[in-house]
Amino acid sequence: MKIACSSATFARAFAEGTLTQLEWLDLCANELEVDGVVFDTRDFPRDDADYLAQLKKSAADLGLTVAALEAGDAPATERLLSVAVTLGAPLLVIRAPGRSGEATAWGRFAADVKSAAAHAKRFNVTLALRAFSGTLCESTADCKRLAKDVDSSWMRFAISNTSEDDAALLSKSVIATHAIADIDNFATVADDEAPSLISSLARFRGFIVFDYDVTPSDHAAYHHALTRFAALRAKALSPPSN
């Protein structure tokens, strides 16, 4: 299990003009000390090839792995797959459309994902669908149904529910996400959440991304939370001494 930071975590700073994406990459490497980064399409000031190449080069120079490109609510178009390729992102994280009462909604959704997976194969980028409440794919059962209907190794999951019941889904997941509710308590001795998360993902070799809306006042708190989790992870997963 490796730790990645999403640009969405610092969306507020980007919007306010207090942080650029290049500065964010430096922050990820030298302050947060994460293993990788996830670019969110909503945070790009521009997405021309020269700018994307600059981001990719900067990440490489800083020793950061580009873990994924997050598409948000946007569909998995060839344009976004091309952006992922230019950035060097092996994954395009997508989500399902909102839940609908139409009888044909699921069939159209599954057909769209199946078509997108075929395009993804041509670009050599794996789709990672993230389940969200209120969408057509919000539960483990929905994800398993979609995997069966799409039947493509180019469609995997961005798992966010890491209970023991989801072991089967975890085997088809290529990236994990976790929303931090209490930034000051996360991964402290009083927290049961982080140890449970580490236990659930003990055999997971992908990246985990911690969702949190960082503000200037809790920038340091986010850093400390990641540091505590990394230390807890290292201790829990280290082999026992003789």
Short mmCIF file of C-alpha atoms in Angstrom, two decimals:
data_model
loop_
_atom_site.label_atom_id
_atom_site.label_comp_id
_atom_site.label_asym_id
_atom_site.label_seq_id
_atom_site.Cartn_x
_atom_site.Cartn_y
_atom_site.Cartn_z
CA MET A 1 0.00 0.00 0.00
CA LYS A 2 1.35 3.38 -1.05
CA ILE A 3 0.08 6.89 -0.25
CA ALA A 4 -0.93 9.42 -2.92
CA CYS A 5 -2.24 12.97 -2.67
CA SER A 6 -4.99 14.22 -4.97
CA SER A 7 -4.89 17.73 -6.36
CA ALA A 8 -8.58 17.92 -5.34
CA THR A 9 -7.41 18.07 -1.73
CA PHE A 10 -5.92 21.49 -2.48
CA ALA A 11 -8.67 22.68 -4.85
CA ARG A 12 -9.42 25.64 -2.58
CA ALA A 13 -5.82 26.89 -2.76
CA PHE A 14 -5.79 26.52 -6.56
CA ALA A 15 -9.05 28.47 -6.85
CA GLU A 16 -7.76 31.24 -4.58
CA GLY A 17 -4.50 31.49 -6.51
CA THR A 18 -2.34 30.76 -3.46
CA LEU A 19 -0.92 27.54 -4.93
CA THR A 20 0.00 26.36 -8.43
CA GLN A 21 0.06 22.75 -9.55
CA LEU A 22 3.84 22.82 -9.84
CA GLU A 23 4.08 24.16 -6.28
CA TRP A 24 1.65 21.45 -5.18
CA LEU A 25 3.91 18.77 -6.67
CA ASP A 26 6.86 20.19 -4.74
CA LEU A 27 4.73 20.23 -1.58
CA CYS A 28 3.74 16.59 -2.11
CA ALA A 29 7.36 15.51 -2.46
CA ASN A 30 9.15 17.66 0.08
CA GLU A 31 6.56 18.38 2.76
CA LEU A 32 3.85 15.74 2.62
CA GLU A 33 6.40 13.10 1.51
CA VAL A 34 3.80 10.98 -0.27
CA ASP A 35 4.64 8.30 -2.82
CA GLY A 36 2.43 9.52 -5.64
CA VAL A 37 -0.09 12.05 -6.91
CA VAL A 38 -3.52 12.04 -8.53
CA PHE A 39 -4.35 14.86 -10.93
CA ASP A 40 -7.99 15.96 -10.89
CA THR A 41 -9.18 17.30 -14.25
CA ARG A 42 -11.07 20.11 -12.49
CA ASP A 43 -7.81 21.60 -11.20
CA PHE A 44 -5.96 22.14 -14.48
CA PRO A 45 -5.53 25.83 -15.39
CA ARG A 46 -4.93 24.50 -18.91
CA ASP A 47 -4.50 21.06 -20.45
CA ASP A 48 -2.40 21.56 -23.57
CA ALA A 49 0.32 19.02 -24.28
CA ASP A 50 3.20 21.31 -23.28
CA TYR A 51 1.71 22.03 -19.85
CA LEU A 52 0.86 18.39 -19.18
CA ALA A 53 4.38 17.36 -20.19
CA GLN A 54 5.75 19.92 -17.75
CA LEU A 55 3.69 18.40 -14.93
CA LYS A 56 4.83 14.89 -15.83
CA LYS A 57 8.50 15.97 -15.94
CA SER A 58 8.22 17.79 -12.62
CA ALA A 59 6.66 14.75 -10.95
CA ALA A 60 9.44 12.54 -12.30
CA ASP A 61 12.14 14.95 -11.14
CA LEU A 62 10.61 14.96 -7.65
CA GLY A 63 10.37 11.17 -7.48
CA LEU A 64 6.57 11.16 -7.48
CA THR A 65 4.57 8.47 -9.25
CA VAL A 66 1.58 9.74 -11.23
CA ALA A 67 -0.96 7.31 -9.81
CA ALA A 68 -4.09 8.37 -11.70
CA LEU A 69 -6.11 11.03 -13.46
CA GLU A 70 -9.45 11.77 -11.78
CA ALA A 71 -12.22 12.57 -14.26
CA GLY A 72 -14.82 13.69 -11.73
CA ASP A 73 -18.28 13.66 -13.29
CA ALA A 74 -16.89 13.76 -16.83
CA PRO A 75 -17.27 10.66 -19.03
CA ALA A 76 -14.23 8.63 -20.06
CA THR A 77 -13.71 10.33 -23.40
CA GLU A 78 -10.80 9.74 -25.75
CA ARG A 79 -9.66 13.26 -24.89
CA LEU A 80 -9.33 12.38 -21.19
CA LEU A 81 -7.63 9.10 -22.02
CA SER A 82 -5.16 11.09 -24.11
CA VAL A 83 -4.55 13.46 -21.18
CA ALA A 84 -3.86 10.45 -18.95
CA VAL A 85 -1.33 9.11 -21.46
CA THR A 86 0.44 12.48 -21.69
CA LEU A 87 0.66 12.71 -17.89
CA GLY A 88 1.86 9.12 -17.61
CA ALA A 89 -1.19 8.14 -15.55
CA PRO A 90 -1.99 4.41 -15.82
CA LEU A 91 -5.51 4.91 -14.42
CA LEU A 92 -8.48 7.12 -15.28
CA VAL A 93 -10.82 7.33 -12.28
CA ILE A 94 -14.46 7.72 -13.30
CA ARG A 95 -17.84 7.61 -11.61
CA ALA A 96 -21.34 6.51 -12.59
CA PRO A 97 -24.13 8.93 -13.52
CA GLY A 98 -26.86 9.74 -11.00
CA ARG A 99 -29.35 7.02 -10.10
CA SER A 100 -32.39 7.06 -12.34
CA GLY A 101 -35.81 5.46 -12.23
CA GLU A 102 -35.68 4.70 -15.93
CA ALA A 103 -35.76 0.98 -16.66
CA THR A 104 -33.09 1.33 -19.34
CA ALA A 105 -30.68 3.47 -17.28
CA TRP A 106 -28.51 0.59 -16.10
CA GLY A 107 -28.27 -0.98 -19.54
CA ARG A 108 -27.14 2.31 -21.11
CA PHE A 109 -24.65 2.87 -18.31
CA ALA A 110 -23.12 -0.61 -18.62
CA ALA A 111 -22.94 -0.26 -22.42
CA ASP A 112 -21.20 3.13 -22.09
CA VAL A 113 -18.63 1.71 -19.66
CA LYS A 114 -18.05 -1.30 -21.92
CA SER A 115 -17.42 1.04 -24.86
CA ALA A 116 -15.15 3.25 -22.72
CA ALA A 117 -13.17 0.18 -21.62
CA ALA A 118 -12.58 -0.70 -25.28
CA HIS A 119 -11.22 2.81 -25.89
CA ALA A 120 -9.14 2.59 -22.70
CA LYS A 121 -7.52 -0.59 -23.98
CA ARG A 122 -6.38 1.23 -27.12
CA PHE A 123 -4.80 3.95 -24.98
CA ASN A 124 -3.34 1.41 -22.52
CA VAL A 125 -5.07 3.18 -19.62
CA THR A 126 -7.19 1.27 -17.10
CA LEU A 127 -10.55 2.69 -16.05
CA ALA A 128 -11.12 2.76 -12.27
CA LEU A 129 -14.76 3.30 -11.39
CA ARG A 130 -15.41 4.92 -8.03
CA ALA A 131 -18.71 4.12 -6.32
CA PHE A 132 -20.63 7.11 -4.98
CA SER A 133 -23.90 7.38 -3.08
CA GLY A 134 -26.77 8.47 -5.30
CA THR A 135 -25.23 7.12 -8.49
CA LEU A 136 -26.02 4.02 -10.51
CA CYS A 137 -22.99 2.38 -8.93
CA GLU A 138 -23.08 3.08 -5.21
CA SER A 139 -22.72 -0.31 -3.53
CA THR A 140 -20.48 -3.34 -3.66
CA ALA A 141 -23.33 -5.26 -5.28
CA ASP A 142 -23.61 -2.60 -7.99
CA CYS A 143 -19.88 -2.81 -8.66
CA LYS A 144 -19.97 -6.59 -8.94
CA ARG A 145 -22.93 -6.37 -11.31
CA LEU A 146 -21.09 -3.85 -13.47
CA ALA A 147 -17.94 -5.98 -13.57
CA LYS A 148 -20.03 -8.91 -14.81
CA ASP A 149 -21.88 -6.83 -17.43
CA VAL A 150 -18.78 -5.06 -18.77
CA ASP A 151 -16.52 -8.12 -18.56
CA SER A 152 -13.29 -6.28 -19.34
CA SER A 153 -9.92 -6.33 -17.61
CA TRP A 154 -9.64 -2.64 -18.58
CA MET A 155 -12.38 -1.71 -16.12
CA ARG A 156 -11.45 -1.94 -12.46
CA PHE A 157 -12.51 -0.09 -9.30
CA ALA A 158 -11.40 2.74 -7.05
CA ILE A 159 -12.52 1.21 -3.79
CA SER A 160 -13.70 3.44 -0.96
CA ASN A 161 -15.51 0.88 1.20
CA THR A 162 -12.81 -1.32 2.69
CA SER A 163 -14.82 -3.57 4.98
CA GLU A 164 -13.90 -7.23 5.21
CA ASP A 165 -17.04 -8.06 3.21
CA ASP A 166 -15.48 -6.40 0.16
CA ALA A 167 -12.54 -8.77 -0.26
CA ALA A 168 -13.80 -9.90 -3.66
CA LEU A 169 -14.14 -6.31 -4.87
CA LEU A 170 -10.73 -5.41 -3.45
CA SER A 171 -9.14 -7.96 -5.78
CA LYS A 172 -10.55 -5.95 -8.72
CA SER A 173 -9.52 -2.57 -7.28
CA VAL A 174 -6.47 -0.67 -8.49
CA ILE A 175 -6.65 2.40 -6.23
CA ALA A 176 -8.28 3.11 -2.86
CA THR A 177 -9.78 6.25 -1.36
CA HIS A 178 -10.65 7.20 2.19
CA ALA A 179 -12.38 10.34 3.44
CA ILE A 180 -10.82 11.72 6.61
CA ALA A 181 -13.57 12.95 8.92
CA ASP A 182 -11.52 14.11 11.92
CA ILE A 183 -8.15 15.39 10.74
CA ASP A 184 -6.74 15.97 14.24
CA ASN A 185 -7.68 12.52 15.53
CA PHE A 186 -6.90 10.45 12.44
CA ALA A 187 -4.18 7.82 13.01
CA THR A 188 -3.64 8.82 16.65
CA VAL A 189 -3.62 6.30 19.51
CA ALA A 190 -7.28 7.17 20.14
CA ASP A 191 -8.31 6.37 16.57
CA ASP A 192 -9.68 2.97 15.59
CA GLU A 193 -10.34 3.99 11.97
CA ALA A 194 -6.77 4.05 10.66
CA PRO A 195 -5.72 0.65 12.11
CA SER A 196 -8.88 -0.91 10.65
CA LEU A 197 -8.09 0.66 7.28
CA ILE A 198 -4.54 -0.69 7.34
CA SER A 199 -5.79 -4.15 8.26
CA SER A 200 -8.35 -4.13 5.43
CA LEU A 201 -5.74 -3.04 2.89
CA ALA A 202 -2.83 -5.08 4.22
CA ARG A 203 -2.46 -7.03 0.97
CA PHE A 204 -3.36 -4.13 -1.30
CA ARG A 205 -0.39 -2.98 -3.39
CA GLY A 206 -1.96 0.09 -5.00
CA PHE A 207 -2.21 3.69 -3.87
CA ILE A 208 -4.55 5.01 -1.22
CA VAL A 209 -5.76 8.61 -1.53
CA PHE A 210 -7.07 10.50 1.48
CA ASP A 211 -9.97 12.80 0.65
CA TYR A 212 -9.92 16.02 2.63
CA ASP A 213 -10.67 19.66 1.81
CA VAL A 214 -7.49 21.37 2.99
CA THR A 215 -7.79 24.98 4.13
CA PRO A 216 -4.88 27.28 5.03
CA SER A 217 -5.66 26.78 8.72
CA ASP A 218 -5.38 22.98 8.63
CA HIS A 219 -2.62 22.55 6.06
CA ALA A 220 -0.23 21.40 8.80
CA ALA A 221 -2.88 19.14 10.32
CA TYR A 222 -3.25 17.28 7.01
CA HIS A 223 0.52 16.84 6.82
CA HIS A 224 0.63 15.47 10.38
CA ALA A 225 -2.27 13.10 9.69
CA LEU A 226 -0.46 11.60 6.68
CA THR A 227 2.76 11.31 8.67
CA ARG A 228 0.98 9.49 11.49
CA PHE A 229 -0.72 7.12 9.05
CA ALA A 230 2.56 6.36 7.27
CA ALA A 231 4.23 5.55 10.59
CA LEU A 232 1.30 3.39 11.67
CA ARG A 233 1.31 1.59 8.31
CA ALA A 234 5.06 0.91 8.51
CA LYS A 235 4.75 -0.47 12.02
CA ALA A 236 1.74 -2.66 11.24
CA LEU A 237 3.11 -4.09 8.01
CA SER A 238 6.75 -4.59 9.02
CA PRO A 239 7.83 -8.22 9.46
CA PRO A 240 8.14 -9.39 13.08
CA SER A 241 11.64 -9.32 14.52
CA ASN A 242 13.29 -12.57 15.51
#
